[in-house]
Each structure stands twice: as C-alpha cells, then as structure tokens.
Tab-separated table of C-alpha atoms and ligand atoms in Angstrom:
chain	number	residue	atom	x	y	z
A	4	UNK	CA	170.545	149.553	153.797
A	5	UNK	CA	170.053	150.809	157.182
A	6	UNK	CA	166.214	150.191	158.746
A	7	UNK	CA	164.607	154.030	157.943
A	8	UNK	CA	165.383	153.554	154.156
A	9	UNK	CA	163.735	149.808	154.054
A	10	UNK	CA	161.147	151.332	155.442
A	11	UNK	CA	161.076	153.836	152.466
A	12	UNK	CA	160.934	151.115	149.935
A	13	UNK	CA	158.730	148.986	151.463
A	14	UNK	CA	155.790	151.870	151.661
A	15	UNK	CA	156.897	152.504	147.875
A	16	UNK	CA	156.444	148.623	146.926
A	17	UNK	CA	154.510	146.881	149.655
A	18	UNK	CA	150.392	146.756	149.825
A	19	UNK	CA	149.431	147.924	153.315
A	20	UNK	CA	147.359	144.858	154.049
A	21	UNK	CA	149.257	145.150	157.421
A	22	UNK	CA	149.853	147.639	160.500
A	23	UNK	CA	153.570	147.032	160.048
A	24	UNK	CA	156.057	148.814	162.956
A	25	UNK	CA	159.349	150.004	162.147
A	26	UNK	CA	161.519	147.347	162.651
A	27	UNK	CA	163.152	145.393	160.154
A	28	UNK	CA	164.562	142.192	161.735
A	29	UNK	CA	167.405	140.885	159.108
A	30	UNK	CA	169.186	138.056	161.680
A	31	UNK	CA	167.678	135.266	164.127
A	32	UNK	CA	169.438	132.845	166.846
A	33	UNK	CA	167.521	131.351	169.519
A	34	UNK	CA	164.886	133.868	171.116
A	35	UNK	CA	166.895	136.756	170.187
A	36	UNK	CA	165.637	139.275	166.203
A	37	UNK	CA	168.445	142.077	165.328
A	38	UNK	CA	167.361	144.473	163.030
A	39	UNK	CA	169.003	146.149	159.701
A	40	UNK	CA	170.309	148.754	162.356
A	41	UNK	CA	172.139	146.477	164.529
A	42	UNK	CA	169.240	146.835	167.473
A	43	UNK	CA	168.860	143.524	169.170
A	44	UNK	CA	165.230	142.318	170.437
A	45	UNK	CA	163.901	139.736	172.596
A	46	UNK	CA	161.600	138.098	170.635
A	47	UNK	CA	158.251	136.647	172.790
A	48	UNK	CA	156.290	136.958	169.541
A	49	UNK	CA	158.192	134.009	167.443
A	50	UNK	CA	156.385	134.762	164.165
A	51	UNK	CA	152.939	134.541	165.837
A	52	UNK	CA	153.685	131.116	167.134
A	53	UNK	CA	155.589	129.950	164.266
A	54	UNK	CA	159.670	129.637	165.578
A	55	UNK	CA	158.752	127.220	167.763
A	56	UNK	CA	162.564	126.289	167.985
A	57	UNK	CA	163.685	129.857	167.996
A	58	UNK	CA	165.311	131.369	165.307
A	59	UNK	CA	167.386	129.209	163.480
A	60	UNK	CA	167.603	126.227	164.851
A	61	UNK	CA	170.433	124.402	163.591
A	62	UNK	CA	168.947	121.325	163.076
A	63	UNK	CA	166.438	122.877	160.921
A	64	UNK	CA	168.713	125.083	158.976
A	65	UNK	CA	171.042	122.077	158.416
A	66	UNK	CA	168.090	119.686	156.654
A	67	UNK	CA	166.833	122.905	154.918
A	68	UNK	CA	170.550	123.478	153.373
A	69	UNK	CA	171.225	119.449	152.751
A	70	UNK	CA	167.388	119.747	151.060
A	71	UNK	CA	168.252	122.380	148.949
A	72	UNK	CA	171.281	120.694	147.360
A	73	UNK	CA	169.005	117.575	146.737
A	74	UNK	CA	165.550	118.698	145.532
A	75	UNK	CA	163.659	121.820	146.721
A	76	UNK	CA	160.227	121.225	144.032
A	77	UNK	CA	158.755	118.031	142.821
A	78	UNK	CA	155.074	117.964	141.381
A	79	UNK	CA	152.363	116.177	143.729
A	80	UNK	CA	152.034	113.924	140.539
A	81	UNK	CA	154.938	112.118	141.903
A	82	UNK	CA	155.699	110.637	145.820
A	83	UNK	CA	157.915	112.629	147.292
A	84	UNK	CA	159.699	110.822	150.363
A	85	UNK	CA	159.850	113.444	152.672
A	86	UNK	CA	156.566	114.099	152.566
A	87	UNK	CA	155.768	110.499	153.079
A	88	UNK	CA	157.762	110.723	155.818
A	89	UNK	CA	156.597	113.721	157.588
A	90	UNK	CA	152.947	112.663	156.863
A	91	UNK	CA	154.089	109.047	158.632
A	92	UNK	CA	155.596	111.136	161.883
A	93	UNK	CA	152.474	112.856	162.426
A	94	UNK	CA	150.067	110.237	162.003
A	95	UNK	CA	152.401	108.201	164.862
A	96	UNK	CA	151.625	110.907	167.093
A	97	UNK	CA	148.376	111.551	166.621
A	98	UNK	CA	144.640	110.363	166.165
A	99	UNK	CA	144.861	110.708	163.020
A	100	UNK	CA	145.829	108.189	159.722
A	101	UNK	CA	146.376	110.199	156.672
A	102	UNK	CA	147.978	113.866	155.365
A	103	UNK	CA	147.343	116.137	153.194
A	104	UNK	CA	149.534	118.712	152.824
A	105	UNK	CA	149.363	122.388	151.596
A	106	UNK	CA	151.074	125.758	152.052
A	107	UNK	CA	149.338	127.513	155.153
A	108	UNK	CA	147.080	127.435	157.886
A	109	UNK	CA	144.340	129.275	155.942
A	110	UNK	CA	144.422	126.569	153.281
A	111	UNK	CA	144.381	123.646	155.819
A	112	UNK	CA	141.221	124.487	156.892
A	113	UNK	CA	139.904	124.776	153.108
A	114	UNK	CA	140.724	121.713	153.287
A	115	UNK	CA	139.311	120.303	156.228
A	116	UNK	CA	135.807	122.227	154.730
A	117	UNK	CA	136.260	120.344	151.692
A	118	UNK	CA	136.503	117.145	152.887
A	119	UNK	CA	134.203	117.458	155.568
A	120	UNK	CA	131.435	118.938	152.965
A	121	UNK	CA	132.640	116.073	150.640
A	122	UNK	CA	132.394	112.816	153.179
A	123	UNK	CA	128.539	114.319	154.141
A	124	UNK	CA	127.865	114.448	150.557
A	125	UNK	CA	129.302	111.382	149.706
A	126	UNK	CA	127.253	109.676	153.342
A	127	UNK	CA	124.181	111.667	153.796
A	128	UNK	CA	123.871	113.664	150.199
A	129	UNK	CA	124.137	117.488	149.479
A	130	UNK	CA	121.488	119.249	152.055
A	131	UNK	CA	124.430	118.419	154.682
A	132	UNK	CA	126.922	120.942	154.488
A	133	UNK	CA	126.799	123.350	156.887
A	134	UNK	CA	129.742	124.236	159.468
A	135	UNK	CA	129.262	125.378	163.087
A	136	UNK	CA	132.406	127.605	164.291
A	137	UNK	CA	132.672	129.912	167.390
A	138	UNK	CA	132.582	133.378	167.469
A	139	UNK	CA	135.696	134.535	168.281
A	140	UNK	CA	137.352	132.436	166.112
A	141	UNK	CA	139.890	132.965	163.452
A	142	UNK	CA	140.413	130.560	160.922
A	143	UNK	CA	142.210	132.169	158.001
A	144	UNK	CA	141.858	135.001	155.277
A	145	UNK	CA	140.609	133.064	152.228
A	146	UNK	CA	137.100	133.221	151.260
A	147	UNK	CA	135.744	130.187	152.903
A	148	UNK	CA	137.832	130.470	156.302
A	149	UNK	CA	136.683	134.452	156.493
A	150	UNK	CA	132.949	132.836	156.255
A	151	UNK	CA	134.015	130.549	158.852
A	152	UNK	CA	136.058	133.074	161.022
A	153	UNK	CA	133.984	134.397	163.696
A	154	UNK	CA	134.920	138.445	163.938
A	155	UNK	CA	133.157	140.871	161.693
A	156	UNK	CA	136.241	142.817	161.906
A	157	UNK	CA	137.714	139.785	159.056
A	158	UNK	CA	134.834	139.640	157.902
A	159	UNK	CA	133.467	143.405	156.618
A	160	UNK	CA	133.725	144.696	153.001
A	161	UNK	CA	134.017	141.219	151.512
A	162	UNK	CA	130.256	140.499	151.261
A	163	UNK	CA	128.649	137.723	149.804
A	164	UNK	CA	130.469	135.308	152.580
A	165	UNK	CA	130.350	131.983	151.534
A	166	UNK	CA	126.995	130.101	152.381
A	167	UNK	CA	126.752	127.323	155.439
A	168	UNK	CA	128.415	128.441	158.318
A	169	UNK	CA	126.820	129.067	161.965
A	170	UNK	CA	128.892	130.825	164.743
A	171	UNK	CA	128.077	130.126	168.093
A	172	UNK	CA	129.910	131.277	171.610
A	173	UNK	CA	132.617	129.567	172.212
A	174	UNK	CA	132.934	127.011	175.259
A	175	UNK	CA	129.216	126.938	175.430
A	176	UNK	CA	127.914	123.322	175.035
A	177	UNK	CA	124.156	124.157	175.155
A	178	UNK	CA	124.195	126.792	172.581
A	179	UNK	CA	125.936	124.132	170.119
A	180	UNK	CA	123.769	121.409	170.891
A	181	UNK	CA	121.114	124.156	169.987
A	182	UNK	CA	122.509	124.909	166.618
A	183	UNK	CA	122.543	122.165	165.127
A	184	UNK	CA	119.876	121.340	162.509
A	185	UNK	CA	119.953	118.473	159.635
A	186	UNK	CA	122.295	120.482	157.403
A	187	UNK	CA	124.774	120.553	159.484
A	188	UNK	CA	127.917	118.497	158.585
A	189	UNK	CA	130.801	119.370	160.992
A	190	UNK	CA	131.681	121.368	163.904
A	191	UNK	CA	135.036	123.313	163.797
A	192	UNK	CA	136.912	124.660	166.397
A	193	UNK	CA	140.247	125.849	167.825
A	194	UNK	CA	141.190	123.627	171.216
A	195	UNK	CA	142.128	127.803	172.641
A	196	UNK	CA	141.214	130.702	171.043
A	197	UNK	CA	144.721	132.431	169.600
A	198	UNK	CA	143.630	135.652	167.783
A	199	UNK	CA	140.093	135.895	169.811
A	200	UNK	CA	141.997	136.496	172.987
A	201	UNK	CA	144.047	133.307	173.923
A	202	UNK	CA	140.529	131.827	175.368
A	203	UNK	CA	140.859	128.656	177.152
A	204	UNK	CA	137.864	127.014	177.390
A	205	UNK	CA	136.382	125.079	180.486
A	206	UNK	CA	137.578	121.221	181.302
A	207	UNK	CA	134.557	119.596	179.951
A	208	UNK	CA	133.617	121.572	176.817
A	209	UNK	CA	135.577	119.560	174.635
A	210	UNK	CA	133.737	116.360	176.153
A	211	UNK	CA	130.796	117.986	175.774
A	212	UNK	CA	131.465	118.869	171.853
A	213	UNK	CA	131.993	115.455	171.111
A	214	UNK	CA	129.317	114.018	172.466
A	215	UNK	CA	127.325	116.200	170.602
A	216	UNK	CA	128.878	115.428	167.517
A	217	UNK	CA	128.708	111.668	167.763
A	218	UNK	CA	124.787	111.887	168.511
A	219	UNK	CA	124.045	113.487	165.583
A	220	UNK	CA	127.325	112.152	163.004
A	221	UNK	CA	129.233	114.996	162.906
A	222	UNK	CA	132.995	115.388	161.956
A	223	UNK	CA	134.353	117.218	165.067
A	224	UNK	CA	137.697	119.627	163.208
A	225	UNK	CA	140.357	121.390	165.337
A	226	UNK	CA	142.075	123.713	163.970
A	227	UNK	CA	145.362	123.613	165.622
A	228	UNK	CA	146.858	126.224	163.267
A	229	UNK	CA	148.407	128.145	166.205
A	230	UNK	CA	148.609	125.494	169.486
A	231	UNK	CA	149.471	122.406	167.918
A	232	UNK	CA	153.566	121.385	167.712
A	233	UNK	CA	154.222	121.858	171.736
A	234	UNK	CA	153.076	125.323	171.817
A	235	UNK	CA	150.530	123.724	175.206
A	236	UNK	CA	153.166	121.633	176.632
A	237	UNK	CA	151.817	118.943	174.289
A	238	UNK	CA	152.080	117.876	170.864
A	239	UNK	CA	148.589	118.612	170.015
A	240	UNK	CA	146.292	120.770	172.672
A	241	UNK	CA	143.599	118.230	172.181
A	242	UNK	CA	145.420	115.793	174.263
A	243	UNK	CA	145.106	118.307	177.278
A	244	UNK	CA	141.335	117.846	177.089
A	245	UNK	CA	140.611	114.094	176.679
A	246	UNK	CA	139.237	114.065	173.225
A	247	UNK	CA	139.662	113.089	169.696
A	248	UNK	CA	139.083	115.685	166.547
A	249	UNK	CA	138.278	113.729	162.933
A	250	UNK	CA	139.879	116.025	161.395
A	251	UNK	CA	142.603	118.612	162.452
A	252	UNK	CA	144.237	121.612	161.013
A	253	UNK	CA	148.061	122.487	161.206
A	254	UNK	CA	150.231	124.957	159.959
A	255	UNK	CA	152.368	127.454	161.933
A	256	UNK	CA	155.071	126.446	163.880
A	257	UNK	CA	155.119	122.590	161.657
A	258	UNK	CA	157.975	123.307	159.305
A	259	UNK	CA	160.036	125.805	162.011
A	260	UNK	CA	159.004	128.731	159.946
A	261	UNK	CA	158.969	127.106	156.449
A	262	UNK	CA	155.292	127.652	154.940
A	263	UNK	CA	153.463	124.894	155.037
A	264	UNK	CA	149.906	123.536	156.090
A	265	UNK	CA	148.491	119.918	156.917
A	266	UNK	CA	145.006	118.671	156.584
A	267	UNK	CA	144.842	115.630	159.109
A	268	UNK	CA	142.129	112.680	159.311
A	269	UNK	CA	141.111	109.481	160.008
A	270	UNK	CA	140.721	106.964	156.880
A	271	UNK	CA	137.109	106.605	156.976
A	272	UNK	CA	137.080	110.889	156.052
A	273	UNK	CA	140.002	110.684	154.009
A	274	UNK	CA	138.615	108.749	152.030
A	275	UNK	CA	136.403	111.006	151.031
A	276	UNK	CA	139.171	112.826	148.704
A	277	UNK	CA	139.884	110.885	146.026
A	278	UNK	CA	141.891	111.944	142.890
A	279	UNK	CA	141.145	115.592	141.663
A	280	UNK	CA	138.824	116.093	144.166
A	281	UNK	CA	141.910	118.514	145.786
A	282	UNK	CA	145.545	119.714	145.388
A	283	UNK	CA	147.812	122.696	146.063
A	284	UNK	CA	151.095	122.797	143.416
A	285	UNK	CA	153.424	123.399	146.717
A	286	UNK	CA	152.085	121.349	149.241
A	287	UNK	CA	154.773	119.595	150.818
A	288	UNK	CA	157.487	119.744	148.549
A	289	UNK	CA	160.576	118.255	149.870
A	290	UNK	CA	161.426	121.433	150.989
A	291	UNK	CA	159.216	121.957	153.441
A	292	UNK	CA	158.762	118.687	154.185
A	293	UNK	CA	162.521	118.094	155.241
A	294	UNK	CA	162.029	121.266	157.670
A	295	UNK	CA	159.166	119.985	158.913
A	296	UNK	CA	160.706	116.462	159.715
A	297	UNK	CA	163.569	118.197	161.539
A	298	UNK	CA	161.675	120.261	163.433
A	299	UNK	CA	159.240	117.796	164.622
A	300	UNK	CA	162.530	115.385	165.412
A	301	UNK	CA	163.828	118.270	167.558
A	302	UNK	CA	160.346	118.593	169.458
A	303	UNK	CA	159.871	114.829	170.068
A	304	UNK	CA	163.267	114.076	170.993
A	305	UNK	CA	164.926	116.860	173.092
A	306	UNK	CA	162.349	117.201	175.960
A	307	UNK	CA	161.449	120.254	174.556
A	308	UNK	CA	157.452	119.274	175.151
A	309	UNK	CA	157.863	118.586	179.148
A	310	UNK	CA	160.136	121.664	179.152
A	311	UNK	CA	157.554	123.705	177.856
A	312	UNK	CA	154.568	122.838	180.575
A	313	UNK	CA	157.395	123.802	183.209
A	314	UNK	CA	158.820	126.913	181.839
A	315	UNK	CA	154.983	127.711	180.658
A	316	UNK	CA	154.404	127.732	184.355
A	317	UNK	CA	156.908	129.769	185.473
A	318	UNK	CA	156.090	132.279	182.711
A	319	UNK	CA	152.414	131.982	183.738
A	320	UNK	CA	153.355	132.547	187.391
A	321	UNK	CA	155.588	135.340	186.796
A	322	UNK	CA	153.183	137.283	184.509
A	323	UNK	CA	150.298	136.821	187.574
A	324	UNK	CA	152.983	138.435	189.849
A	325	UNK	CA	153.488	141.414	187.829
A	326	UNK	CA	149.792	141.434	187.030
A	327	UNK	CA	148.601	141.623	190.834
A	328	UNK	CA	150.591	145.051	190.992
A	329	UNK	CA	148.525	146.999	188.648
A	330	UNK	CA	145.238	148.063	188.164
A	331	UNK	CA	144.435	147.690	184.409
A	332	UNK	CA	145.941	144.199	184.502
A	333	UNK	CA	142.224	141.695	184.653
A	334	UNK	CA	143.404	138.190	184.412
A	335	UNK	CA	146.796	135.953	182.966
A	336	UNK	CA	145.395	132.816	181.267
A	337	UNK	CA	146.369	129.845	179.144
A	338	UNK	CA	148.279	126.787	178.815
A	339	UNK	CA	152.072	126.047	178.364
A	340	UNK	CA	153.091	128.791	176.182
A	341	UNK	CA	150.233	129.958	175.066
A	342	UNK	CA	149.649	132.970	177.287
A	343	UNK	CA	146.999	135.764	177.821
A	344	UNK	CA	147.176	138.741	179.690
A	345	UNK	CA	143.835	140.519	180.000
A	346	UNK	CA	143.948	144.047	180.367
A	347	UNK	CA	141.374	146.786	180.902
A	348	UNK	CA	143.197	149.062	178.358
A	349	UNK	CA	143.993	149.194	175.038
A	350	UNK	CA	147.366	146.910	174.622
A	351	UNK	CA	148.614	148.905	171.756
A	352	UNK	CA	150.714	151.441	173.073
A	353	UNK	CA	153.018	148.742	175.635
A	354	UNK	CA	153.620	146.834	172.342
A	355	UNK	CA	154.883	149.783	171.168
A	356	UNK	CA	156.451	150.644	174.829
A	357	UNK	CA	158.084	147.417	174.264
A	358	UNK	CA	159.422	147.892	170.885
A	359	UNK	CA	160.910	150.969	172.105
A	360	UNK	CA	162.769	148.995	174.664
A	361	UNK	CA	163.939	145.896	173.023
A	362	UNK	CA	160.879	143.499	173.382
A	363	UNK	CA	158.883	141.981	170.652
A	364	UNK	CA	155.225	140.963	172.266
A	365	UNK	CA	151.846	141.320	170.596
A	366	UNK	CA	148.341	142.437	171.302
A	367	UNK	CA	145.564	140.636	169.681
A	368	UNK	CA	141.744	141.476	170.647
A	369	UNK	CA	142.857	145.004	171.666
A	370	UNK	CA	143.476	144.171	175.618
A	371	UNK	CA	144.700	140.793	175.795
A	372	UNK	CA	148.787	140.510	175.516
A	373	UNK	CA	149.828	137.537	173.813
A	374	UNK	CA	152.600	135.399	175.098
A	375	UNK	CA	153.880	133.049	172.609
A	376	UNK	CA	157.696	133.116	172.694
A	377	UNK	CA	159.943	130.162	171.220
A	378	UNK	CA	159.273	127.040	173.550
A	379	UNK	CA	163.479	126.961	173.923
A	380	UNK	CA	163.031	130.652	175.944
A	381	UNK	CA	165.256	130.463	179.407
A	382	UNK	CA	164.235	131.764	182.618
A	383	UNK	CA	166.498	134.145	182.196
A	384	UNK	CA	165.407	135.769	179.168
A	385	UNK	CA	161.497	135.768	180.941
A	386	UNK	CA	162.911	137.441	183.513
A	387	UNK	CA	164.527	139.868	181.247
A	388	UNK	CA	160.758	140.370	179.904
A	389	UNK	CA	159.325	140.464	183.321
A	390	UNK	CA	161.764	143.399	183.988
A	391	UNK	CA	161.023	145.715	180.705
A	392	UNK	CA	157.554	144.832	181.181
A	393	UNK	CA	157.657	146.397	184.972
A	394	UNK	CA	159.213	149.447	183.869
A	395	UNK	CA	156.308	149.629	181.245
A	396	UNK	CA	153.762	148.934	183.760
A	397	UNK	CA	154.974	151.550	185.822
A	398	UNK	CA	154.599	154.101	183.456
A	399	UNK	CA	151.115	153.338	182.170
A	400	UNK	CA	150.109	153.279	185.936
A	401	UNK	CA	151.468	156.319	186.166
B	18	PLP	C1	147.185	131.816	161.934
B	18	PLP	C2	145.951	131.006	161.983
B	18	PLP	C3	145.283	130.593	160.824
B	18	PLP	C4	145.694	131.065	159.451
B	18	PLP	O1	146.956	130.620	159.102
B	18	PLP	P1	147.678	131.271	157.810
B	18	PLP	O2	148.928	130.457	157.673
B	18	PLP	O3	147.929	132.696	158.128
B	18	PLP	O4	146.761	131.111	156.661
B	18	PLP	C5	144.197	129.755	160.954
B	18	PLP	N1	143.772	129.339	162.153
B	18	PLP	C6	144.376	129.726	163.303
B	18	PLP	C7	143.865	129.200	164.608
B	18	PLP	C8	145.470	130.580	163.252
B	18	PLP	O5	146.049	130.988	164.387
C-alpha cells in the first residue's frame, strides 16, 4: 500500500488522539525514516527522543531477534534474568539501588507517586502526600501524571484532577521553598524541561532544590523520561548539575525504542513497596529487557556519551549561526542533544516546511524547535539540516 491509502485506513480505524502528518515511515537505518512511498527523511526527531541509537541499531535488533527465539513474556511472579540484569546495569551507573520496571514513561512516574506517597505514609502517616511539580512540566497522560503535569492544555476536559499536587515555576528556588507546607511529601521535577520548551534551568537550582528537600525530608524525583540515556552528553542529566534525585523516572530512549519504563530508588524508598503494593503484567519482560541491556551496552561502551557533548556542540553552534541571520529566531538553548530553538513565531508551518523537504524536526510549546536527533547523527547529516533549514528560513523571512 502506497502512503495516501494508509492514510485512508488509518482515519477509518485510528482515534484522532493525535495531529498526525502524512507520512508513513515503514523502514529505519541510522538517522535516516523512508516512507511507504519510497521518500527518504532525515530524521532529527528520533521518536521524540526515543532512537537514541538511530534506527535499528544492529546490536539492538540482534538481542531483540536472539530474545524472541528464547522467551519474549514471563509473569513478574517469576525472576526473569534480563531484567535482573538490566535493573543491575542501571543501578551501577547511577545513584540509585533498586528497579522497578513498567511499560512507559507515564507509568514510571505513577510509580515514583506511589512510592513516594507510600514511604511518607509509611514515615510520617497519611496527611503527607502532596507533590510539588513545575509548571511547564509534562509528566505523562494518565490520571495522576495529568494532575501532576503542569499545562492546562493536558490538563482541560478531564476534571476532577487527582488531589495533592502544587505547581510552581520552574527554576525558581524561592517560590519552592515557599510552597511547601506539612503535607507535602516529594518534589518532582524534570533536570530540562522537554515538552515545556527544552528549558534549562540555571547552575544552582538543582542545589538549591535539594537543599530544600533535605530541610524539610522530602524525596527529591527526576523524571528523566526524555534526557536520561546520553540524550545531555551524560548518562543521566542530573550528573550535569551536581545532585542526587531519590527517586528517578525513565522511559524513552531505555530499551532503543522497545516500550518500557523504570521506576529508580534508593533502598531506604524502595522499601517502601513491598509485595502487592504495585505491578504492571509487562514490565520488563525479557523482551524489553534484552533491548534495553543492548542498548545501554552500546551507550556505555562505544563513546557514544563523550561523542554526544561534542557533536551537541557543534549542533548547538551551528543552529546559533543560522539563528543570528533571522529575525524571528530569539534564542538556541540546551545541553548535548537536547536542543531548543526559540522563535517569535508559530513553529508549525517550518515543521511542515521541513516535511515537505525531507526533514523530520518537531515543535513543542508552539515557538520553540526541538532538536533531539539520534546521538549517532554525523556532522554531515547536521549540516544537511543546517542547509534545508536555511532555505526554510529564507522563505519565512521573506
Ligand atoms: C514523554 C514523557 C513522559 C511520558 O512518557 P510516555 O512513555 O509517553 O508515557 C513523561 N515525562 C517526560 C519528561 C516525557 O518527556
């Protein structure tokens, strides 16, 4: 079936939840998406930070095929090795000491809400449950992570929100401090802001946060949903800011675009769940799990993080250059690959521009273009970019 006639089928059979464009990518190598018409695109979206690897990493596609002739589902009433496994990688590189695993990002932080509300329960007893988020924020589409996002726009027509959650601006200490009252149990936060703008928040904020938190026994959660696995040029984005989360959140780009979520902690929280108290029927199967294992083998061993703070640079620089020759462009921020473009217009219509010319990119928060490509992109191909987006430019100036 050719592209116009999937198309067809899919407004036939497919809820509109989503502002869906025309394309229907069928094939993936590297940075590069063709579609059911044989049009090929250069792909700086990667899933929305998922194909952190590109598309089809071999490494990944050769532990999801030797998976799949082993065992794809085993019940969590049974240990499943690669999840043992997985969960063992992550706590080596990281804060944290146990995993819990589930199916997306959205359900992570369910998670990380339950067991926060759960260890304050179980410690200071049930007035302590409230969460403080930022506005801005976007945490997920269930219930409890749309009461926790921090945009109206997720939040409308779904009325009554779930109870115990406080948004306050984000990378604004003071106002935090200020929020807090003696229900509050935990503070939870993304290290950047991904679908509130790709916000970066000052040097100190983070320092800041957890002072805050240990003077008055809060758990401090990031949800790395969207920068965590190299995305900043590090593992985790927390390490670029010289603090510690109790919990943290991850999900996208984990299992190189298998679904899967992780709930991480320290052993004094994790505690906190014991059996029945959570679950998910999925949640890293060996599956997943074996994805997840290769991809995070891939990230730690190729120099694929140190890569990424380099070519996030030149990306970074490039995107100011282009920037600096038109008017509507305001400001390029972020870290590693995890870039911003702030514009004074509307960014819809150069995503579509760019669609029309072989580029996959993304607007989020109306103005801001997001830059989130696979961390293997070359030089090359962001020059390639650099030069569609020009000719774009040029006509919007125009
Ligand atoms: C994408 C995202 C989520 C939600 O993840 P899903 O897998 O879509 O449920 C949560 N938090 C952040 C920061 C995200 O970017």
């Amino acid at each position: 079936m050719n592209s116009q006639q999937w198309i067809e089928k899919s407004d036939k059979y497919i809820m509109k939840t989503y502002g869906r464009y025309p394309i229907v990518p069928v094939r993936g190598a590297g940075c590069r998406l063709w579609d059911a018409d044989g049009r090929e695109y250069l792909d700086f979206l990667a899933g929305v930070a998922v194909n952190n690897l590109g598309h089809c990493h071999p490494k990944v596609v050769a532990a999801l095929q030797q998976q799949a002739t082993e065992l794809i589902h085993c019940s969590n009433y049974y240990q499943i090795p690669q999840q043992i496994e997985l969960a063992e990688l992550l706590c080596r590189y990281s804060f944290a000491d146990k995993a819990f695993f589930c199916n997306s990002g959205a359900e992570a932080n369910e998670a990380a809400i339950k067991l926060a509300r759960k260890y304050s329960r179980d410690k200071f007893g049930p007035e302590r449950y409230e969460i403080i988020t930022a506005a801005e924020s976007f945490h997920g589409r269930t219930m409890a992570t749309v009461s926790a996002t921090g945009q109206e726009k997720v939040q409308r027509f779904f009325d009554p929100l779930l109870h115990g959650f406080t948004h306050v601006p984000f990378n604004d200490a003071a106002a935090l401090a200020a929020a807090v009252t003696p229900n509050t149990c935990a503070v939870m936060l993304e290290p950047i802001q991904g679908e509130g703008g790709v916000n970066v928040p000052s040097a100190d904020y983070f320092q800041e946060v957890r002072a805050i938190c240990d003077q008055h026994g809060l758990l401090l959660i990031f949800d790395e949903v969207q920068v965590g696995m190299g995305r900043t040029g590090k593992l985790f984005a927390y390490e670029h800011f010289g603090v510690q989360p109790d919990i943290m959140t991850l999900a996208k780009a984990l299992a190189g675009g298998a679904p899967i979520g992780t709930m991480l902690a320290k052993d004094q929280y994790a505690a906190s769940f014991t059996p029945g108290t959570h679950g998910s029927t999925f949640g890293g199967n060996p599956l997943v799990c074996a994805s997840a294992i290769a991809t995070m083998r891939v990230l730690l061993e190729d120099g694929i993080l140190n890569r990424t703070e380099e070519i996030g640079e030149y990306l970074l620089g490039e995107l100011e250059a282009l920037g600096k020759k038109y008017s509507f462009v305001k400001e390029v921020r972020g870290i590693g690959l995890m870039i911003g473009m702030g514009l004074t217009i509307p960014g819809a219509d150069i995503v579509k521009q760019g669609h029309n010319r072989g580029l996959l990119l993304n607007v989020t928060h109306d103005t801001v273009l997001r830059f989130v490509p696979p961390l293997v992109v070359t030089k090359q191909e962001i020059d390639k970019m650099i030069v569609i987006l020009d000719g774009i430019f040029a006509e919007v100036e125009a």
